[in-house]
Short mmCIF file of C-alpha atoms in Angstrom, two decimals:
data_model
loop_
_atom_site.label_atom_id
_atom_site.label_comp_id
_atom_site.label_asym_id
_atom_site.label_seq_id
_atom_site.Cartn_x
_atom_site.Cartn_y
_atom_site.Cartn_z
CA UNK A 1 16.02 -23.41 -149.40
CA UNK A 2 19.64 -23.53 -148.25
CA UNK A 3 21.16 -27.01 -148.39
CA UNK A 4 22.01 -26.96 -144.65
CA UNK A 5 19.15 -24.77 -143.43
CA UNK A 6 17.02 -25.62 -140.40
CA UNK A 7 14.01 -25.75 -142.76
CA UNK A 8 15.48 -28.93 -144.26
CA UNK A 9 14.44 -30.74 -141.08
CA UNK A 10 10.76 -29.99 -141.65
CA UNK A 11 10.67 -29.68 -145.43
CA UNK A 12 11.65 -32.05 -148.26
CA UNK A 13 13.49 -35.16 -147.12
CA UNK A 14 15.84 -35.12 -150.12
CA UNK A 15 17.15 -31.99 -151.82
CA UNK A 16 19.21 -31.67 -155.00
CA UNK A 17 20.74 -28.45 -156.28
CA UNK A 18 22.59 -28.04 -159.59
CA UNK A 19 24.77 -24.96 -160.06
CA UNK A 20 26.06 -24.07 -163.54
CA UNK A 21 29.04 -21.74 -163.94
CA UNK A 22 30.08 -19.47 -166.81
CA UNK A 23 33.30 -21.45 -167.21
CA UNK A 24 31.27 -24.55 -168.09
CA UNK A 25 31.62 -26.20 -164.72
CA UNK A 26 28.79 -27.86 -162.84
CA UNK A 27 28.34 -28.51 -159.12
CA UNK A 28 25.72 -30.92 -157.81
CA UNK A 29 24.69 -30.71 -154.17
CA UNK A 30 22.51 -33.20 -152.32
CA UNK A 31 21.00 -33.18 -148.85
CA UNK A 32 19.25 -36.17 -147.27
CA UNK A 33 17.35 -35.88 -144.01
CA UNK A 34 18.79 -38.07 -141.25
CA UNK A 35 15.21 -39.12 -140.61
CA UNK A 36 15.52 -41.30 -143.72
CA UNK A 37 19.12 -42.40 -143.89
CA UNK A 38 22.80 -42.00 -143.16
CA UNK A 39 25.88 -41.29 -145.27
CA UNK A 40 25.84 -44.82 -146.66
CA UNK A 41 22.29 -44.23 -147.85
CA UNK A 42 23.45 -41.09 -149.68
CA UNK A 43 26.28 -43.08 -151.24
CA UNK A 44 23.80 -45.71 -152.47
CA UNK A 45 21.51 -43.06 -153.95
CA UNK A 46 24.42 -41.47 -155.83
CA UNK A 47 25.69 -44.86 -156.97
CA UNK A 48 22.37 -46.00 -158.45
CA UNK A 49 21.53 -42.56 -159.81
CA UNK A 50 24.82 -42.37 -161.71
CA UNK A 51 24.39 -45.95 -162.95
CA UNK A 52 20.99 -45.05 -164.40
CA UNK A 53 22.43 -41.88 -165.97
CA UNK A 54 25.09 -43.99 -167.71
CA UNK A 55 22.57 -46.60 -168.83
CA UNK A 56 23.96 -49.33 -166.56
CA UNK A 57 20.56 -50.63 -165.56
CA UNK A 58 21.98 -54.01 -164.62
CA UNK A 59 23.66 -52.29 -161.68
CA UNK A 60 20.96 -49.71 -161.04
CA UNK A 61 18.27 -52.36 -160.62
CA UNK A 62 19.93 -53.86 -157.53
CA UNK A 63 17.25 -53.46 -154.84
CA UNK A 64 17.86 -51.11 -151.96
CA UNK A 65 16.59 -53.04 -148.98
CA UNK A 66 14.46 -51.33 -146.37
CA UNK A 67 15.78 -52.09 -142.89
CA UNK A 68 12.57 -51.23 -141.03
CA UNK A 69 11.64 -54.90 -140.62
CA UNK A 70 14.62 -55.40 -138.31
CA UNK A 71 14.84 -51.82 -137.06
CA UNK A 72 11.27 -50.50 -136.75
CA UNK A 73 10.78 -46.81 -135.91
CA UNK A 74 11.63 -45.94 -132.31
CA UNK A 75 11.86 -42.77 -130.28
CA UNK A 76 15.61 -42.16 -130.00
CA UNK A 77 15.13 -38.55 -128.96
CA UNK A 78 17.77 -36.96 -126.74
CA UNK A 79 17.02 -34.07 -124.40
CA UNK A 80 18.00 -30.94 -126.30
CA UNK A 81 19.90 -29.47 -123.36
CA UNK A 82 22.33 -32.40 -123.22
CA UNK A 83 22.97 -32.86 -126.92
CA UNK A 84 22.90 -29.32 -128.29
CA UNK A 85 25.66 -28.77 -130.82
CA UNK A 86 27.34 -25.44 -130.25
CA UNK A 87 27.25 -23.11 -133.25
CA UNK A 88 28.49 -19.79 -131.87
CA UNK A 89 31.87 -18.21 -132.62
CA UNK A 90 33.27 -21.21 -134.46
CA UNK A 91 35.47 -21.51 -137.52
CA UNK A 92 35.98 -24.40 -139.91
CA UNK A 93 39.21 -25.31 -141.67
CA UNK A 94 40.14 -27.85 -144.34
CA UNK A 95 43.36 -29.88 -144.19
CA UNK A 96 44.81 -32.49 -146.55
CA UNK A 97 47.27 -35.30 -145.86
CA UNK A 98 48.89 -36.81 -148.95
CA UNK A 99 49.37 -40.58 -149.08
CA UNK A 100 53.14 -40.41 -148.47
CA UNK A 101 52.55 -38.19 -145.43
CA UNK A 102 50.05 -40.70 -144.06
CA UNK A 103 52.59 -43.49 -144.56
CA UNK A 104 55.09 -41.48 -142.51
CA UNK A 105 52.44 -40.74 -139.89
CA UNK A 106 51.48 -44.41 -139.59
CA UNK A 107 55.13 -45.32 -139.08
CA UNK A 108 55.45 -42.67 -136.37
CA UNK A 109 52.38 -43.77 -134.39
CA UNK A 110 52.92 -47.53 -134.65
CA UNK A 111 53.85 -49.35 -131.45
CA UNK A 112 54.13 -52.82 -130.01
CA UNK A 113 50.47 -52.59 -128.98
CA UNK A 114 49.31 -51.41 -132.43
CA UNK A 115 52.03 -52.33 -134.96
CA UNK A 116 49.86 -51.61 -138.01
CA UNK A 117 47.55 -48.65 -137.38
CA UNK A 118 44.98 -47.85 -140.05
CA UNK A 119 45.09 -44.49 -141.81
CA UNK A 120 41.85 -43.45 -140.07
CA UNK A 121 43.38 -44.32 -136.69
CA UNK A 122 46.59 -42.44 -137.51
CA UNK A 123 44.85 -39.30 -138.80
CA UNK A 124 42.34 -39.36 -135.94
CA UNK A 125 45.17 -39.52 -133.41
CA UNK A 126 46.94 -36.59 -135.09
CA UNK A 127 43.81 -34.44 -134.99
CA UNK A 128 43.00 -35.51 -131.43
CA UNK A 129 46.50 -34.73 -130.13
CA UNK A 130 46.57 -31.31 -131.77
CA UNK A 131 43.07 -30.50 -130.52
CA UNK A 132 44.01 -31.49 -126.97
CA UNK A 133 47.11 -29.31 -127.16
CA UNK A 134 44.93 -26.38 -128.27
CA UNK A 135 42.38 -26.99 -125.53
CA UNK A 136 45.14 -27.19 -122.91
CA UNK A 137 46.66 -23.91 -124.07
CA UNK A 138 43.34 -22.06 -124.23
CA UNK A 139 42.48 -23.41 -120.77
CA UNK A 140 45.69 -21.90 -119.30
CA UNK A 141 47.45 -25.25 -119.10
CA UNK A 142 44.74 -26.98 -117.09
CA UNK A 143 44.25 -30.54 -118.39
CA UNK A 144 40.79 -31.97 -118.91
CA UNK A 145 39.51 -35.39 -119.76
CA UNK A 146 38.95 -35.97 -123.46
CA UNK A 147 36.69 -38.25 -125.46
CA UNK A 148 36.77 -39.03 -129.18
CA UNK A 149 33.66 -40.51 -130.78
CA UNK A 150 33.53 -42.17 -134.19
CA UNK A 151 30.37 -43.06 -136.07
CA UNK A 152 30.26 -46.57 -137.46
CA UNK A 153 28.18 -48.31 -140.13
CA UNK A 154 26.44 -51.22 -138.39
CA UNK A 155 25.27 -53.06 -141.51
CA UNK A 156 28.04 -55.66 -141.37
CA UNK A 157 28.16 -55.74 -137.57
CA UNK A 158 24.50 -56.49 -136.87
CA UNK A 159 23.45 -60.06 -136.10
CA UNK A 160 22.50 -61.26 -138.61
CA UNK A 161 24.42 -58.87 -140.90
CA UNK A 162 22.35 -56.53 -143.03
CA UNK A 163 22.97 -56.20 -146.78
CA UNK A 164 25.31 -53.32 -147.57
CA UNK A 165 22.59 -51.79 -149.76
CA UNK A 166 20.17 -51.50 -146.82
CA UNK A 167 18.61 -48.06 -146.74
CA UNK A 168 18.22 -46.43 -143.36
CA UNK A 169 19.86 -44.57 -140.51
CA UNK A 170 22.06 -47.52 -139.54
CA UNK A 171 24.86 -46.01 -137.50
CA UNK A 172 26.18 -46.41 -133.99
CA UNK A 173 29.10 -44.89 -132.08
CA UNK A 174 32.28 -46.08 -130.43
CA UNK A 175 34.38 -43.91 -128.16
CA UNK A 176 37.92 -43.61 -126.85
CA UNK A 177 38.74 -41.65 -123.71
CA UNK A 178 41.82 -40.13 -122.15
CA UNK A 179 42.83 -38.29 -119.02
CA UNK A 180 45.38 -35.64 -120.00
CA UNK A 181 46.99 -35.95 -116.58
CA UNK A 182 48.45 -39.25 -117.83
CA UNK A 183 51.54 -38.55 -119.92
CA UNK A 184 51.19 -41.90 -121.73
CA UNK A 185 47.94 -40.67 -123.28
CA UNK A 186 49.30 -37.36 -124.57
CA UNK A 187 51.40 -38.62 -127.49
CA UNK A 188 49.98 -40.03 -130.70
CA UNK A 189 51.16 -43.58 -130.04
CA UNK A 190 49.20 -43.64 -126.81
CA UNK A 191 46.16 -42.16 -128.51
CA UNK A 192 46.21 -44.81 -131.24
CA UNK A 193 46.26 -47.46 -128.51
CA UNK A 194 43.20 -45.86 -126.91
CA UNK A 195 41.46 -45.70 -130.30
CA UNK A 196 42.12 -49.39 -130.92
CA UNK A 197 40.83 -50.24 -127.43
CA UNK A 198 37.64 -48.28 -128.07
CA UNK A 199 36.99 -50.05 -131.37
CA UNK A 200 37.76 -53.46 -129.87
CA UNK A 201 35.42 -52.87 -126.94
CA UNK A 202 32.63 -51.86 -129.30
CA UNK A 203 33.19 -54.84 -131.61
CA UNK A 204 33.33 -57.38 -128.80
CA UNK A 205 30.47 -56.03 -126.72
CA UNK A 206 27.98 -53.56 -128.17
CA UNK A 207 28.30 -54.74 -131.78
CA UNK A 208 27.23 -58.26 -130.85
CA UNK A 209 23.96 -56.88 -129.49
CA UNK A 210 23.15 -54.48 -132.33
CA UNK A 211 19.95 -56.38 -133.01
CA UNK A 212 18.67 -54.77 -129.80
CA UNK A 213 17.50 -51.26 -130.60
CA UNK A 214 17.94 -50.05 -127.04
CA UNK A 215 21.71 -50.55 -127.39
CA UNK A 216 21.87 -48.12 -130.31
CA UNK A 217 19.63 -45.68 -128.46
CA UNK A 218 21.89 -45.85 -125.43
CA UNK A 219 25.01 -45.18 -127.50
CA UNK A 220 23.39 -42.15 -129.15
CA UNK A 221 22.30 -40.73 -125.81
CA UNK A 222 25.73 -41.36 -124.27
CA UNK A 223 27.40 -39.44 -127.12
CA UNK A 224 25.04 -36.53 -126.55
CA UNK A 225 25.50 -36.48 -122.80
CA UNK A 226 29.29 -36.46 -123.11
CA UNK A 227 29.14 -33.18 -125.02
CA UNK A 228 27.29 -31.55 -122.14
CA UNK A 229 29.97 -32.14 -119.49
CA UNK A 230 32.13 -29.21 -118.41
CA UNK A 231 35.06 -31.41 -117.34
CA UNK A 232 35.42 -33.13 -120.72
CA UNK A 233 36.53 -31.96 -124.17
CA UNK A 234 35.10 -33.99 -127.02
CA UNK A 235 35.53 -34.57 -130.74
CA UNK A 236 32.96 -36.31 -132.92
CA UNK A 237 34.29 -37.90 -136.13
CA UNK A 238 32.55 -39.02 -139.27
CA UNK A 239 34.73 -40.93 -141.73
CA UNK A 240 33.62 -41.18 -145.36
CA UNK A 241 36.88 -42.83 -146.40
CA UNK A 242 36.52 -45.82 -148.76
CA UNK A 243 33.03 -44.69 -149.81
CA UNK A 244 34.04 -44.56 -153.48
CA UNK A 245 32.38 -41.16 -153.96
CA UNK A 246 34.85 -40.17 -156.68
CA UNK A 247 33.46 -43.01 -158.81
CA UNK A 248 30.16 -41.14 -159.16
CA UNK A 249 29.61 -40.24 -162.82
CA UNK A 250 26.42 -38.67 -164.17
CA UNK A 251 27.70 -38.67 -167.73
CA UNK A 252 30.20 -35.78 -167.59
CA UNK A 253 33.08 -37.79 -166.18
CA UNK A 254 34.19 -38.34 -162.62
CA UNK A 255 34.18 -35.35 -160.28
CA UNK A 256 37.08 -33.02 -159.72
CA UNK A 257 36.18 -32.68 -156.06
CA UNK A 258 33.70 -34.30 -153.70
CA UNK A 259 33.19 -32.69 -150.33
CA UNK A 260 30.65 -32.13 -147.58
CA UNK A 261 29.26 -28.82 -146.36
CA UNK A 262 31.63 -27.25 -143.87
CA UNK A 263 30.73 -28.65 -140.44
CA UNK A 264 29.35 -25.70 -138.51
CA UNK A 265 29.03 -27.37 -135.14
CA UNK A 266 31.83 -27.09 -132.61
CA UNK A 267 34.29 -30.01 -132.31
CA UNK A 268 33.07 -31.93 -135.34
CA UNK A 269 35.41 -33.62 -137.84
CA UNK A 270 34.59 -35.06 -141.27
CA UNK A 271 37.18 -37.20 -143.07
CA UNK A 272 37.14 -38.17 -146.77
CA UNK A 273 39.37 -39.67 -149.43
CA UNK A 274 41.33 -37.31 -151.65
CA UNK A 275 40.64 -37.24 -155.39
CA UNK A 276 43.77 -39.10 -156.48
CA UNK A 277 42.55 -42.27 -154.75
CA UNK A 278 46.01 -43.28 -153.55
CA UNK A 279 45.21 -43.21 -149.84
CA UNK A 280 45.28 -39.51 -149.04
CA UNK A 281 42.82 -37.98 -146.58
CA UNK A 282 41.03 -34.64 -146.52
CA UNK A 283 39.39 -33.50 -143.31
CA UNK A 284 37.23 -30.61 -142.20
CA UNK A 285 37.33 -29.52 -138.56
CA UNK A 286 35.18 -27.01 -136.68
CA UNK A 287 36.53 -25.48 -133.45
CA UNK A 288 36.02 -22.32 -131.47
CA UNK A 289 37.91 -19.34 -132.86
CA UNK A 290 40.42 -19.40 -130.01
CA UNK A 291 41.06 -23.14 -130.24
CA UNK A 292 41.39 -23.10 -134.04
CA UNK A 293 43.97 -20.31 -133.90
CA UNK A 294 46.10 -22.62 -131.75
CA UNK A 295 45.27 -25.84 -133.62
CA UNK A 296 46.20 -24.64 -137.10
CA UNK A 297 49.65 -23.47 -135.91
CA UNK A 298 50.53 -26.75 -134.19
CA UNK A 299 53.96 -27.92 -135.47
CA UNK A 300 53.15 -31.63 -135.26
CA UNK A 301 49.98 -31.13 -137.25
CA UNK A 302 51.74 -29.11 -139.95
CA UNK A 303 54.44 -31.78 -140.21
CA UNK A 304 51.84 -33.97 -141.94
CA UNK A 305 48.83 -31.86 -142.96
CA UNK A 306 48.53 -29.05 -145.52
CA UNK A 307 46.05 -26.29 -144.63
CA UNK A 308 43.49 -25.89 -147.42
CA UNK A 309 45.68 -26.65 -150.47
CA UNK A 310 44.41 -25.57 -153.90
CA UNK A 311 42.57 -28.02 -156.13
CA UNK A 312 43.81 -26.42 -159.36
CA UNK A 313 46.81 -28.74 -159.92
CA UNK A 314 44.33 -31.58 -160.50
CA UNK A 315 43.34 -30.19 -163.92
CA UNK A 316 40.51 -28.22 -165.51
CA UNK A 317 37.24 -27.90 -163.67
CA UNK A 318 34.55 -30.34 -164.80
CA UNK A 319 32.08 -30.71 -161.98
CA UNK A 320 32.09 -31.15 -158.26
CA UNK A 321 29.70 -32.78 -155.86
CA UNK A 322 28.74 -31.89 -152.31
CA UNK A 323 26.91 -34.41 -150.16
#
């Protein structure tokens, strides 16, 4: 069964594939059904699995808490027509921002409103601005509204907070919106301000009520409905930064490269730490063929991001891991 096949939704809930290469390298791929858990759940599985492999049972025996007592099963289904993720005529590209480039980017997007943007905010604003520029060009200069949606781990935000090792599908969404007719929202400084507003609104309002399941259901449905609107361009982000995935060690040393399967749904972005652990970011982006041709040539993007740089300078291949 392919790791990202449709059969995975009706077959085994957790898949593991080991691939051995003639050069001596090893790649380990895992796939967890979203019916059971989220990216944090995958991180916990890898953490405890590697601890057991190394004989660190004092760490491996930490219980993974089941969150179903506070979040019992509910029907969060979304009408397929409103939440369908487009898969036709899309291309996916990988970009890397080194730590010193991110430092320069953060300095460029800082403002009186957001004097110290985070690296996720800065990189998100860069991607968002370049995507909006591509959409505007492919739409013959006609500006549309735009919405950026980030997934968020609600374990620490729930009331009362859930243990970080809670297993489950414990995510929600916060959004930032723009109207491209407003010049103040076209540059990256303005976009960072909108991102910070979106996070603040979520933290001060929805996050306080995360014990109410209907709030999470409403956020999921809202994210799906936004994608179905013809007057709005959208990007959905998943950030795996600070997940510590490069600390995973099954006994052969730490991985050369950890990545996720290329997102194959239109307008999806996945962000991760780079291997060196010094604050760099790698991201994968899926756009339509026309939009990607414009996006990957954007001068402001290329000022900070390298398109698909080689991994070879990091040293000899040991093993890699794909979530």
